[in-house]
Amino acid sequence: MPELPEVETVRRGLNQLTLGRKITGGEVLLPRTLAHPFSLVEFDRGIAARAIKCWNRRGKYLLATLDNGSTLAVHLRMTGQLLWVNADTPLAPHTRLRFYFEGAKELRFIDTRTFGKIWWIPAEVAPERVITALQTLGPEPLGHDFTPEAFYSLCRRSRRPIKTFLLDQTVVAGIGNIYADEALFKSGIDPRTLANELTIAQTKNLTNAIIYVLGEAIDRGGTSFSDFLHVTGMNGNYGAVAWVYGRTGEECRVCGTAIDRVKLGGRSSHFCPKCQG
Ligand SMILES: [Zn+2]
């Protein structure tokens, strides 16, 4: 599942490829992909003849501002991908929605598992009124609000395992299974540790580790985009350099101990029993 670095990589690609381009219309191939508006006619009328001003990101949401102040939002969820192609390119399987652009270009949304969502929200409506999850989203981990002090006071109030706590998008935005495991390894914290049992020093280490692993993953995302804004759950070559994620039974890159795995909150958590003891 794409996490913050992957979505950020896609955002940067969209800004390179689509900025200032005018949308001429759209086609919804799978109606449930379009979360808002309900009416396909209203959607088509909303986006037609509008140019993309910029793409922003909040957590794992991609938010484009159009030139009349309306918003186009995309959540890739499990398997969503965006493809920037010439209009005569044959449709890939699982194409759910197409945006037509002037200059015979298209932005296509492809999604095998069909959990991905797209919204168009008129200028007079605040996006968080429609995408209500935006109202409760925690701070951006790479933003100024995400400080060790603020994070520590949140941890004090939770008795959930820290791994589960990190996946809660109301605590901090954009972190998923991969980077939660990696940040916990980097900070030497056992994923089963209860959030309110972390010391001030540990929460400080964890805050720094989160910022570090996300920043590093974004750097690895690369800056050159051909046409495919690749997002398949793992960014670039990150899988090959992961400290613990997806490495059950393999040797820890620091101490050589076999990487272990436990289920927490229904999710696999990978960790080194020695480095995170
Ligand atoms: Zn180790």
PDB file of C-alpha atoms and ligand atoms in Angstrom:
ATOM      1  CA  MET A   1       0.000   0.000   0.000  1.00  0.00           C
ATOM      2  CA  PRO A   2       1.424   3.387  -0.898  1.00  0.00           C
ATOM      3  CA  GLU A   3       2.547   5.400   2.104  1.00  0.00           C
ATOM      4  CA  LEU A   4       3.617   9.017   2.444  1.00  0.00           C
ATOM      5  CA  PRO A   5       6.897   8.757   0.445  1.00  0.00           C
ATOM      6  CA  GLU A   6       5.209   6.977  -2.473  1.00  0.00           C
ATOM      7  CA  VAL A   7       2.333   9.458  -2.550  1.00  0.00           C
ATOM      8  CA  GLU A   8       4.817  12.335  -2.326  1.00  0.00           C
ATOM      9  CA  THR A   9       6.735  10.847  -5.263  1.00  0.00           C
ATOM     10  CA  VAL A  10       3.510  10.685  -7.271  1.00  0.00           C
ATOM     11  CA  ARG A  11       2.688  14.292  -6.291  1.00  0.00           C
ATOM     12  CA  ARG A  12       6.036  15.507  -7.593  1.00  0.00           C
ATOM     13  CA  GLY A  13       5.514  13.562 -10.805  1.00  0.00           C
ATOM     14  CA  LEU A  14       2.060  15.062 -11.282  1.00  0.00           C
ATOM     15  CA  ASN A  15       3.479  18.544 -10.775  1.00  0.00           C
ATOM     16  CA  GLN A  16       6.114  17.862 -13.439  1.00  0.00           C
ATOM     17  CA  LEU A  17       3.679  16.417 -15.954  1.00  0.00           C
ATOM     18  CA  THR A  18       0.314  18.131 -15.572  1.00  0.00           C
ATOM     19  CA  LEU A  19       0.869  21.652 -14.236  1.00  0.00           C
ATOM     20  CA  GLY A  20      -0.923  24.321 -16.243  1.00  0.00           C
ATOM     21  CA  ARG A  21      -2.488  21.684 -18.478  1.00  0.00           C
ATOM     22  CA  LYS A  22      -6.150  22.048 -19.268  1.00  0.00           C
ATOM     23  CA  ILE A  23      -8.590  19.197 -18.670  1.00  0.00           C
ATOM     24  CA  THR A  24     -11.110  18.824 -21.466  1.00  0.00           C
ATOM     25  CA  GLY A  25     -13.310  16.202 -19.833  1.00  0.00           C
ATOM     26  CA  GLY A  26     -13.409  12.885 -18.123  1.00  0.00           C
ATOM     27  CA  GLU A  27     -14.823   9.409 -18.294  1.00  0.00           C
ATOM     28  CA  VAL A  28     -15.768   7.312 -15.277  1.00  0.00           C
ATOM     29  CA  LEU A  29     -15.438   3.625 -16.091  1.00  0.00           C
ATOM     30  CA  LEU A  30     -16.187   2.380 -12.567  1.00  0.00           C
ATOM     31  CA  PRO A  31     -18.762   4.632 -10.862  1.00  0.00           C
ATOM     32  CA  ARG A  32     -17.755   3.776  -7.267  1.00  0.00           C
ATOM     33  CA  THR A  33     -14.254   5.154  -7.915  1.00  0.00           C
ATOM     34  CA  LEU A  34     -15.843   8.599  -8.036  1.00  0.00           C
ATOM     35  CA  ALA A  35     -16.590   9.422  -4.392  1.00  0.00           C
ATOM     36  CA  HIS A  36     -17.904  12.939  -5.135  1.00  0.00           C
ATOM     37  CA  PRO A  37     -19.983  14.274  -6.799  1.00  0.00           C
ATOM     38  CA  PHE A  38     -22.566  11.546  -7.212  1.00  0.00           C
ATOM     39  CA  SER A  39     -23.616  12.854 -10.616  1.00  0.00           C
ATOM     40  CA  LEU A  40     -21.304  12.000 -13.514  1.00  0.00           C
ATOM     41  CA  VAL A  41     -22.682  14.984 -15.417  1.00  0.00           C
ATOM     42  CA  GLU A  42     -21.808  17.318 -12.548  1.00  0.00           C
ATOM     43  CA  PHE A  43     -18.313  15.785 -12.400  1.00  0.00           C
ATOM     44  CA  ASP A  44     -17.746  16.242 -16.104  1.00  0.00           C
ATOM     45  CA  ARG A  45     -19.035  19.816 -16.015  1.00  0.00           C
ATOM     46  CA  GLY A  46     -16.855  20.544 -12.957  1.00  0.00           C
ATOM     47  CA  ILE A  47     -13.551  19.493 -14.464  1.00  0.00           C
ATOM     48  CA  ALA A  48     -14.091  20.497 -18.101  1.00  0.00           C
ATOM     49  CA  ALA A  49     -11.918  23.378 -19.342  1.00  0.00           C
ATOM     50  CA  ARG A  50     -10.170  23.684 -15.964  1.00  0.00           C
ATOM     51  CA  ALA A  51      -6.367  23.813 -15.721  1.00  0.00           C
ATOM     52  CA  ILE A  52      -4.312  22.215 -12.944  1.00  0.00           C
ATOM     53  CA  LYS A  53      -2.700  24.917 -10.767  1.00  0.00           C
ATOM     54  CA  CYS A  54      -0.815  22.669  -8.367  1.00  0.00           C
ATOM     55  CA  TRP A  55      -0.820  19.302  -6.665  1.00  0.00           C
ATOM     56  CA  ASN A  56      -0.508  19.220  -2.886  1.00  0.00           C
ATOM     57  CA  ARG A  57      -0.469  16.326  -0.458  1.00  0.00           C
ATOM     58  CA  ARG A  58      -2.068  15.831   2.934  1.00  0.00           C
ATOM     59  CA  GLY A  59      -1.221  12.450   4.492  1.00  0.00           C
ATOM     60  CA  LYS A  60      -1.864   9.995   1.674  1.00  0.00           C
ATOM     61  CA  TYR A  61      -4.327  12.293  -0.119  1.00  0.00           C
ATOM     62  CA  LEU A  62      -3.340  14.003  -3.363  1.00  0.00           C
ATOM     63  CA  LEU A  63      -5.137  17.332  -3.697  1.00  0.00           C
ATOM     64  CA  ALA A  64      -5.046  19.329  -6.937  1.00  0.00           C
ATOM     65  CA  THR A  65      -6.216  22.917  -6.996  1.00  0.00           C
ATOM     66  CA  LEU A  66      -7.843  23.813 -10.308  1.00  0.00           C
ATOM     67  CA  ASP A  67      -7.764  27.311 -11.799  1.00  0.00           C
ATOM     68  CA  ASN A  68     -11.259  28.176 -10.559  1.00  0.00           C
ATOM     69  CA  GLY A  69     -10.452  27.156  -6.975  1.00  0.00           C
ATOM     70  CA  SER A  70     -12.183  23.788  -7.134  1.00  0.00           C
ATOM     71  CA  THR A  71     -10.351  20.690  -5.907  1.00  0.00           C
ATOM     72  CA  LEU A  72      -9.549  17.369  -7.482  1.00  0.00           C
ATOM     73  CA  ALA A  73      -8.558  14.762  -4.901  1.00  0.00           C
ATOM     74  CA  VAL A  74      -7.140  11.248  -5.280  1.00  0.00           C
ATOM     75  CA  HIS A  75      -6.559   8.514  -2.702  1.00  0.00           C
ATOM     76  CA  LEU A  76      -4.654   5.546  -4.122  1.00  0.00           C
ATOM     77  CA  ARG A  77      -5.525   3.226  -1.209  1.00  0.00           C
ATOM     78  CA  MET A  78      -4.206  -0.330  -1.812  1.00  0.00           C
ATOM     79  CA  THR A  79      -3.430  -0.533  -5.512  1.00  0.00           C
ATOM     80  CA  GLY A  80      -4.307   2.778  -7.188  1.00  0.00           C
ATOM     81  CA  GLN A  81      -1.932   4.017  -9.874  1.00  0.00           C
ATOM     82  CA  LEU A  82      -1.900   7.072 -12.090  1.00  0.00           C
ATOM     83  CA  LEU A  83      -0.740   6.819 -15.650  1.00  0.00           C
ATOM     84  CA  TRP A  84       0.107   9.819 -17.849  1.00  0.00           C
ATOM     85  CA  VAL A  85      -0.191   8.751 -21.482  1.00  0.00           C
ATOM     86  CA  ASN A  86      -0.879   9.840 -25.022  1.00  0.00           C
ATOM     87  CA  ALA A  87      -4.581   9.627 -25.759  1.00  0.00           C
ATOM     88  CA  ASP A  88      -4.087   6.886 -28.358  1.00  0.00           C
ATOM     89  CA  THR A  89      -2.452   4.520 -25.829  1.00  0.00           C
ATOM     90  CA  PRO A  90      -4.582   1.368 -25.433  1.00  0.00           C
ATOM     91  CA  LEU A  91      -6.445   1.167 -22.125  1.00  0.00           C
ATOM     92  CA  ALA A  92      -4.666  -0.898 -19.474  1.00  0.00           C
ATOM     93  CA  PRO A  93      -6.762  -3.507 -17.637  1.00  0.00           C
ATOM     94  CA  HIS A  94      -8.469  -2.159 -14.498  1.00  0.00           C
ATOM     95  CA  THR A  95      -8.619   1.437 -15.775  1.00  0.00           C
ATOM     96  CA  ARG A  96     -11.306   3.072 -13.598  1.00  0.00           C
ATOM     97  CA  LEU A  97     -11.298   6.715 -14.578  1.00  0.00           C
ATOM     98  CA  ARG A  98      -9.809   8.863 -17.344  1.00  0.00           C
ATOM     99  CA  PHE A  99      -9.059  12.571 -17.432  1.00  0.00           C
ATOM    100  CA  TYR A 100      -8.735  13.984 -20.941  1.00  0.00           C
ATOM    101  CA  PHE A 101      -6.220  16.803 -21.382  1.00  0.00           C
ATOM    102  CA  GLU A 102      -5.630  19.164 -24.247  1.00  0.00           C
ATOM    103  CA  GLY A 103      -2.702  18.160 -26.429  1.00  0.00           C
ATOM    104  CA  ALA A 104      -4.065  14.606 -26.773  1.00  0.00           C
ATOM    105  CA  LYS A 105      -2.829  13.536 -23.339  1.00  0.00           C
ATOM    106  CA  GLU A 106      -4.659  11.582 -20.635  1.00  0.00           C
ATOM    107  CA  LEU A 107      -4.280  10.937 -16.943  1.00  0.00           C
ATOM    108  CA  ARG A 108      -5.672   7.485 -16.182  1.00  0.00           C
ATOM    109  CA  PHE A 109      -6.488   5.955 -12.835  1.00  0.00           C
ATOM    110  CA  ILE A 110      -5.834   2.221 -12.718  1.00  0.00           C
ATOM    111  CA  ASP A 111      -6.827   0.212  -9.663  1.00  0.00           C
ATOM    112  CA  THR A 112      -7.026  -3.592  -9.446  1.00  0.00           C
ATOM    113  CA  ARG A 113      -8.493  -3.807  -5.928  1.00  0.00           C
ATOM    114  CA  THR A 114     -10.897  -0.856  -6.558  1.00  0.00           C
ATOM    115  CA  PHE A 115     -10.529   0.741  -3.101  1.00  0.00           C
ATOM    116  CA  GLY A 116      -9.068   3.937  -4.594  1.00  0.00           C
ATOM    117  CA  LYS A 117     -11.200   7.088  -4.660  1.00  0.00           C
ATOM    118  CA  ILE A 118     -11.411  10.309  -6.650  1.00  0.00           C
ATOM    119  CA  TRP A 119     -13.289  13.474  -5.672  1.00  0.00           C
ATOM    120  CA  TRP A 120     -14.113  16.729  -7.417  1.00  0.00           C
ATOM    121  CA  ILE A 121     -15.171  19.428  -4.963  1.00  0.00           C
ATOM    122  CA  PRO A 122     -16.453  22.843  -6.085  1.00  0.00           C
ATOM    123  CA  ALA A 123     -14.614  26.001  -4.990  1.00  0.00           C
ATOM    124  CA  GLU A 124     -17.362  27.104  -2.578  1.00  0.00           C
ATOM    125  CA  VAL A 125     -17.098  23.880  -0.535  1.00  0.00           C
ATOM    126  CA  ALA A 126     -14.141  23.226   1.796  1.00  0.00           C
ATOM    127  CA  PRO A 127     -12.532  19.876   0.830  1.00  0.00           C
ATOM    128  CA  GLU A 128     -12.675  18.630   4.452  1.00  0.00           C
ATOM    129  CA  ARG A 129     -16.466  19.019   4.403  1.00  0.00           C
ATOM    130  CA  VAL A 130     -16.596  16.307   1.743  1.00  0.00           C
ATOM    131  CA  ILE A 131     -13.493  14.258   2.637  1.00  0.00           C
ATOM    132  CA  THR A 132     -14.241  14.159   6.359  1.00  0.00           C
ATOM    133  CA  ALA A 133     -11.126  12.085   7.165  1.00  0.00           C
ATOM    134  CA  LEU A 134      -9.098  15.250   6.449  1.00  0.00           C
ATOM    135  CA  GLN A 135     -10.647  16.837   9.570  1.00  0.00           C
ATOM    136  CA  THR A 136      -9.084  14.293  11.930  1.00  0.00           C
ATOM    137  CA  LEU A 137      -5.799  13.722  10.125  1.00  0.00           C
ATOM    138  CA  GLY A 138      -2.783  14.084  12.435  1.00  0.00           C
ATOM    139  CA  PRO A 139       0.192  16.370  11.729  1.00  0.00           C
ATOM    140  CA  GLU A 140       2.408  15.943   8.682  1.00  0.00           C
ATOM    141  CA  PRO A 141       5.493  14.057   9.924  1.00  0.00           C
ATOM    142  CA  LEU A 142       7.734  16.242   7.742  1.00  0.00           C
ATOM    143  CA  GLY A 143       5.996  19.445   8.859  1.00  0.00           C
ATOM    144  CA  HIS A 144       6.649  21.855  11.738  1.00  0.00           C
ATOM    145  CA  ASP A 145       3.825  20.518  13.961  1.00  0.00           C
ATOM    146  CA  PHE A 146       5.386  17.096  14.359  1.00  0.00           C
ATOM    147  CA  THR A 147       7.691  17.647  17.330  1.00  0.00           C
ATOM    148  CA  PRO A 148       9.031  15.191  19.934  1.00  0.00           C
ATOM    149  CA  GLU A 149       7.133  17.122  22.640  1.00  0.00           C
ATOM    150  CA  ALA A 150       3.778  16.951  20.858  1.00  0.00           C
ATOM    151  CA  PHE A 151       4.324  13.303  19.965  1.00  0.00           C
ATOM    152  CA  TYR A 152       5.284  12.413  23.554  1.00  0.00           C
ATOM    153  CA  SER A 153       2.137  13.964  24.988  1.00  0.00           C
ATOM    154  CA  LEU A 154       0.019  11.971  22.485  1.00  0.00           C
ATOM    155  CA  CYS A 155       1.842   8.750  23.387  1.00  0.00           C
ATOM    156  CA  ARG A 156       1.167   9.369  27.083  1.00  0.00           C
ATOM    157  CA  ARG A 157      -2.548   9.055  26.425  1.00  0.00           C
ATOM    158  CA  SER A 158      -2.504   5.675  24.629  1.00  0.00           C
ATOM    159  CA  ARG A 159      -2.098   2.122  25.871  1.00  0.00           C
ATOM    160  CA  ARG A 160      -1.907   0.688  22.362  1.00  0.00           C
ATOM    161  CA  PRO A 161       1.314  -0.966  21.114  1.00  0.00           C
ATOM    162  CA  ILE A 162       3.463   1.779  19.561  1.00  0.00           C
ATOM    163  CA  LYS A 163       3.372   0.032  16.173  1.00  0.00           C
ATOM    164  CA  THR A 164      -0.435   0.112  16.082  1.00  0.00           C
ATOM    165  CA  PHE A 165      -0.399   3.696  17.382  1.00  0.00           C
ATOM    166  CA  LEU A 166       1.849   4.842  14.510  1.00  0.00           C
ATOM    167  CA  LEU A 167      -0.572   3.456  11.918  1.00  0.00           C
ATOM    168  CA  ASP A 168      -3.406   5.597  13.320  1.00  0.00           C
ATOM    169  CA  GLN A 169      -3.739   8.444  10.784  1.00  0.00           C
ATOM    170  CA  THR A 170      -5.165  10.754  13.489  1.00  0.00           C
ATOM    171  CA  VAL A 171      -1.851  10.481  15.400  1.00  0.00           C
ATOM    172  CA  VAL A 172       0.451  11.254  12.494  1.00  0.00           C
ATOM    173  CA  ALA A 173      -0.484  11.406   8.820  1.00  0.00           C
ATOM    174  CA  GLY A 174       0.805   9.147   6.082  1.00  0.00           C
ATOM    175  CA  ILE A 175       2.691   6.394   7.934  1.00  0.00           C
ATOM    176  CA  GLY A 176       1.862   2.791   7.025  1.00  0.00           C
ATOM    177  CA  ASN A 177       3.257  -0.636   7.781  1.00  0.00           C
ATOM    178  CA  ILE A 178       6.589  -0.287   5.976  1.00  0.00           C
ATOM    179  CA  TYR A 179       7.841   2.957   7.490  1.00  0.00           C
ATOM    180  CA  ALA A 180       6.412   2.250  10.950  1.00  0.00           C
ATOM    181  CA  ASP A 181       8.526  -0.920  11.099  1.00  0.00           C
ATOM    182  CA  GLU A 182      11.569   0.873   9.720  1.00  0.00           C
ATOM    183  CA  ALA A 183      11.292   3.828  12.116  1.00  0.00           C
ATOM    184  CA  LEU A 184      10.868   1.530  15.120  1.00  0.00           C
ATOM    185  CA  PHE A 185      14.007  -0.374  14.095  1.00  0.00           C
ATOM    186  CA  LYS A 186      15.956   2.861  13.602  1.00  0.00           C
ATOM    187  CA  SER A 187      14.987   3.989  17.093  1.00  0.00           C
ATOM    188  CA  GLY A 188      15.622   0.595  18.738  1.00  0.00           C
ATOM    189  CA  ILE A 189      12.054   0.252  20.038  1.00  0.00           C
ATOM    190  CA  ASP A 190      10.196  -3.069  20.274  1.00  0.00           C
ATOM    191  CA  PRO A 191       6.951  -2.644  18.259  1.00  0.00           C
ATOM    192  CA  ARG A 192       4.958  -4.232  21.118  1.00  0.00           C
ATOM    193  CA  THR A 193       5.954  -1.503  23.598  1.00  0.00           C
ATOM    194  CA  LEU A 194       2.860   0.329  24.803  1.00  0.00           C
ATOM    195  CA  ALA A 195       2.811   3.950  23.626  1.00  0.00           C
ATOM    196  CA  ASN A 196       2.457   5.322  27.150  1.00  0.00           C
ATOM    197  CA  GLU A 197       5.488   3.328  28.338  1.00  0.00           C
ATOM    198  CA  LEU A 198       7.900   5.130  26.011  1.00  0.00           C
ATOM    199  CA  THR A 199      10.372   7.462  27.684  1.00  0.00           C
ATOM    200  CA  ILE A 200      10.917  11.038  26.552  1.00  0.00           C
ATOM    201  CA  ALA A 201      14.253   9.964  25.057  1.00  0.00           C
ATOM    202  CA  GLN A 202      12.603   7.107  23.150  1.00  0.00           C
ATOM    203  CA  THR A 203       9.855   9.310  21.708  1.00  0.00           C
ATOM    204  CA  LYS A 204      12.506  11.807  20.639  1.00  0.00           C
ATOM    205  CA  ASN A 205      14.478   9.039  18.908  1.00  0.00           C
ATOM    206  CA  LEU A 206      11.323   7.745  17.279  1.00  0.00           C
ATOM    207  CA  THR A 207      10.291  11.198  16.040  1.00  0.00           C
ATOM    208  CA  ASN A 208      13.708  11.662  14.461  1.00  0.00           C
ATOM    209  CA  ALA A 209      13.656   8.142  12.999  1.00  0.00           C
ATOM    210  CA  ILE A 210      10.253   8.744  11.377  1.00  0.00           C
ATOM    211  CA  ILE A 211      11.494  11.954   9.775  1.00  0.00           C
ATOM    212  CA  TYR A 212      14.674  10.219   8.642  1.00  0.00           C
ATOM    213  CA  VAL A 213      13.146   7.101   7.071  1.00  0.00           C
ATOM    214  CA  LEU A 214      10.428   9.074   5.273  1.00  0.00           C
ATOM    215  CA  GLY A 215      12.926  11.623   3.940  1.00  0.00           C
ATOM    216  CA  GLU A 216      15.284   8.905   2.767  1.00  0.00           C
ATOM    217  CA  ALA A 217      12.469   7.040   1.006  1.00  0.00           C
ATOM    218  CA  ILE A 218      11.355  10.224  -0.768  1.00  0.00           C
ATOM    219  CA  ASP A 219      14.937  10.780  -1.931  1.00  0.00           C
ATOM    220  CA  ARG A 220      14.981   7.254  -3.343  1.00  0.00           C
ATOM    221  CA  GLY A 221      11.710   7.885  -5.159  1.00  0.00           C
ATOM    222  CA  GLY A 222      13.683   9.575  -7.888  1.00  0.00           C
ATOM    223  CA  THR A 223      12.893  12.752  -9.721  1.00  0.00           C
ATOM    224  CA  SER A 224      12.536  11.635 -13.313  1.00  0.00           C
ATOM    225  CA  PHE A 225       9.177  10.494 -14.568  1.00  0.00           C
ATOM    226  CA  SER A 226       8.527   9.027 -17.947  1.00  0.00           C
ATOM    227  CA  ASP A 227       4.808   8.424 -18.092  1.00  0.00           C
ATOM    228  CA  PHE A 228       4.096   5.883 -15.414  1.00  0.00           C
ATOM    229  CA  LEU A 229       3.673   7.310 -11.923  1.00  0.00           C
ATOM    230  CA  HIS A 230       4.599   4.032 -10.342  1.00  0.00           C
ATOM    231  CA  VAL A 231       3.030   3.130  -7.063  1.00  0.00           C
ATOM    232  CA  THR A 232       2.795  -0.504  -6.188  1.00  0.00           C
ATOM    233  CA  GLY A 233       3.343  -0.268  -2.458  1.00  0.00           C
ATOM    234  CA  MET A 234       7.112  -0.057  -2.427  1.00  0.00           C
ATOM    235  CA  ASN A 235       8.942   3.009  -3.548  1.00  0.00           C
ATOM    236  CA  GLY A 236      11.724   2.614  -6.095  1.00  0.00           C
ATOM    237  CA  ASN A 237      14.310   0.239  -4.729  1.00  0.00           C
ATOM    238  CA  TYR A 238      13.383   0.726  -1.100  1.00  0.00           C
ATOM    239  CA  GLY A 239      12.594  -2.978  -0.613  1.00  0.00           C
ATOM    240  CA  ALA A 240      16.209  -3.872  -1.315  1.00  0.00           C
ATOM    241  CA  VAL A 241      17.489  -1.592   1.438  1.00  0.00           C
ATOM    242  CA  ALA A 242      14.814  -2.062   4.126  1.00  0.00           C
ATOM    243  CA  TRP A 243      16.226  -2.680   7.593  1.00  0.00           C
ATOM    244  CA  VAL A 244      13.479  -5.043   8.750  1.00  0.00           C
ATOM    245  CA  TYR A 245      10.322  -4.705   6.640  1.00  0.00           C
ATOM    246  CA  GLY A 246       9.586  -7.906   4.706  1.00  0.00           C
ATOM    247  CA  ARG A 247      12.832  -9.533   5.947  1.00  0.00           C
ATOM    248  CA  THR A 248      11.472 -12.195   8.342  1.00  0.00           C
ATOM    249  CA  GLY A 249      14.149 -14.832   9.025  1.00  0.00           C
ATOM    250  CA  GLU A 250      16.895 -12.838   7.303  1.00  0.00           C
ATOM    251  CA  GLU A 251      19.903 -11.502   9.192  1.00  0.00           C
ATOM    252  CA  CYS A 252      19.658  -8.100  10.850  1.00  0.00           C
ATOM    253  CA  ARG A 253      21.894  -5.699   8.909  1.00  0.00           C
ATOM    254  CA  VAL A 254      23.332  -4.424  12.209  1.00  0.00           C
ATOM    255  CA  CYS A 255      23.776  -7.458  14.505  1.00  0.00           C
ATOM    256  CA  GLY A 256      23.102 -10.553  12.359  1.00  0.00           C
ATOM    257  CA  THR A 257      20.178 -11.801  14.488  1.00  0.00           C
ATOM    258  CA  ALA A 258      17.253 -13.279  12.513  1.00  0.00           C
ATOM    259  CA  ILE A 259      14.493 -10.722  11.901  1.00  0.00           C
ATOM    260  CA  ASP A 260      11.308 -11.731  13.727  1.00  0.00           C
ATOM    261  CA  ARG A 261       7.650 -11.017  12.933  1.00  0.00           C
ATOM    262  CA  VAL A 262       4.617 -10.553  15.165  1.00  0.00           C
ATOM    263  CA  LYS A 263       1.021  -9.606  14.380  1.00  0.00           C
ATOM    264  CA  LEU A 264      -0.118  -6.369  15.984  1.00  0.00           C
ATOM    265  CA  GLY A 265      -3.540  -4.936  15.271  1.00  0.00           C
ATOM    266  CA  GLY A 266      -3.879  -7.458  12.441  1.00  0.00           C
ATOM    267  CA  ARG A 267      -0.710  -6.220  10.720  1.00  0.00           C
ATOM    268  CA  SER A 268       2.652  -7.990  10.422  1.00  0.00           C
ATOM    269  CA  SER A 269       5.391  -6.216  12.326  1.00  0.00           C
ATOM    270  CA  HIS A 270       9.008  -6.961  11.500  1.00  0.00           C
ATOM    271  CA  PHE A 271      11.734  -6.323  14.056  1.00  0.00           C
ATOM    272  CA  CYS A 272      15.143  -7.363  15.325  1.00  0.00           C
ATOM    273  CA  PRO A 273      14.766  -9.047  18.750  1.00  0.00           C
ATOM    274  CA  LYS A 274      18.263  -7.892  19.733  1.00  0.00           C
ATOM    275  CA  CYS A 275      18.460  -4.325  18.387  1.00  0.00           C
ATOM    276  CA  GLN A 276      14.874  -3.640  19.506  1.00  0.00           C
ATOM    277  CA  GLY A 277      15.053  -5.569  22.796  1.00  0.00           C
TER     278      GLY A 277
HETATM  279 ZN    ZN B   1      19.766  -6.422  15.105  1.00  0.00          ZN
END
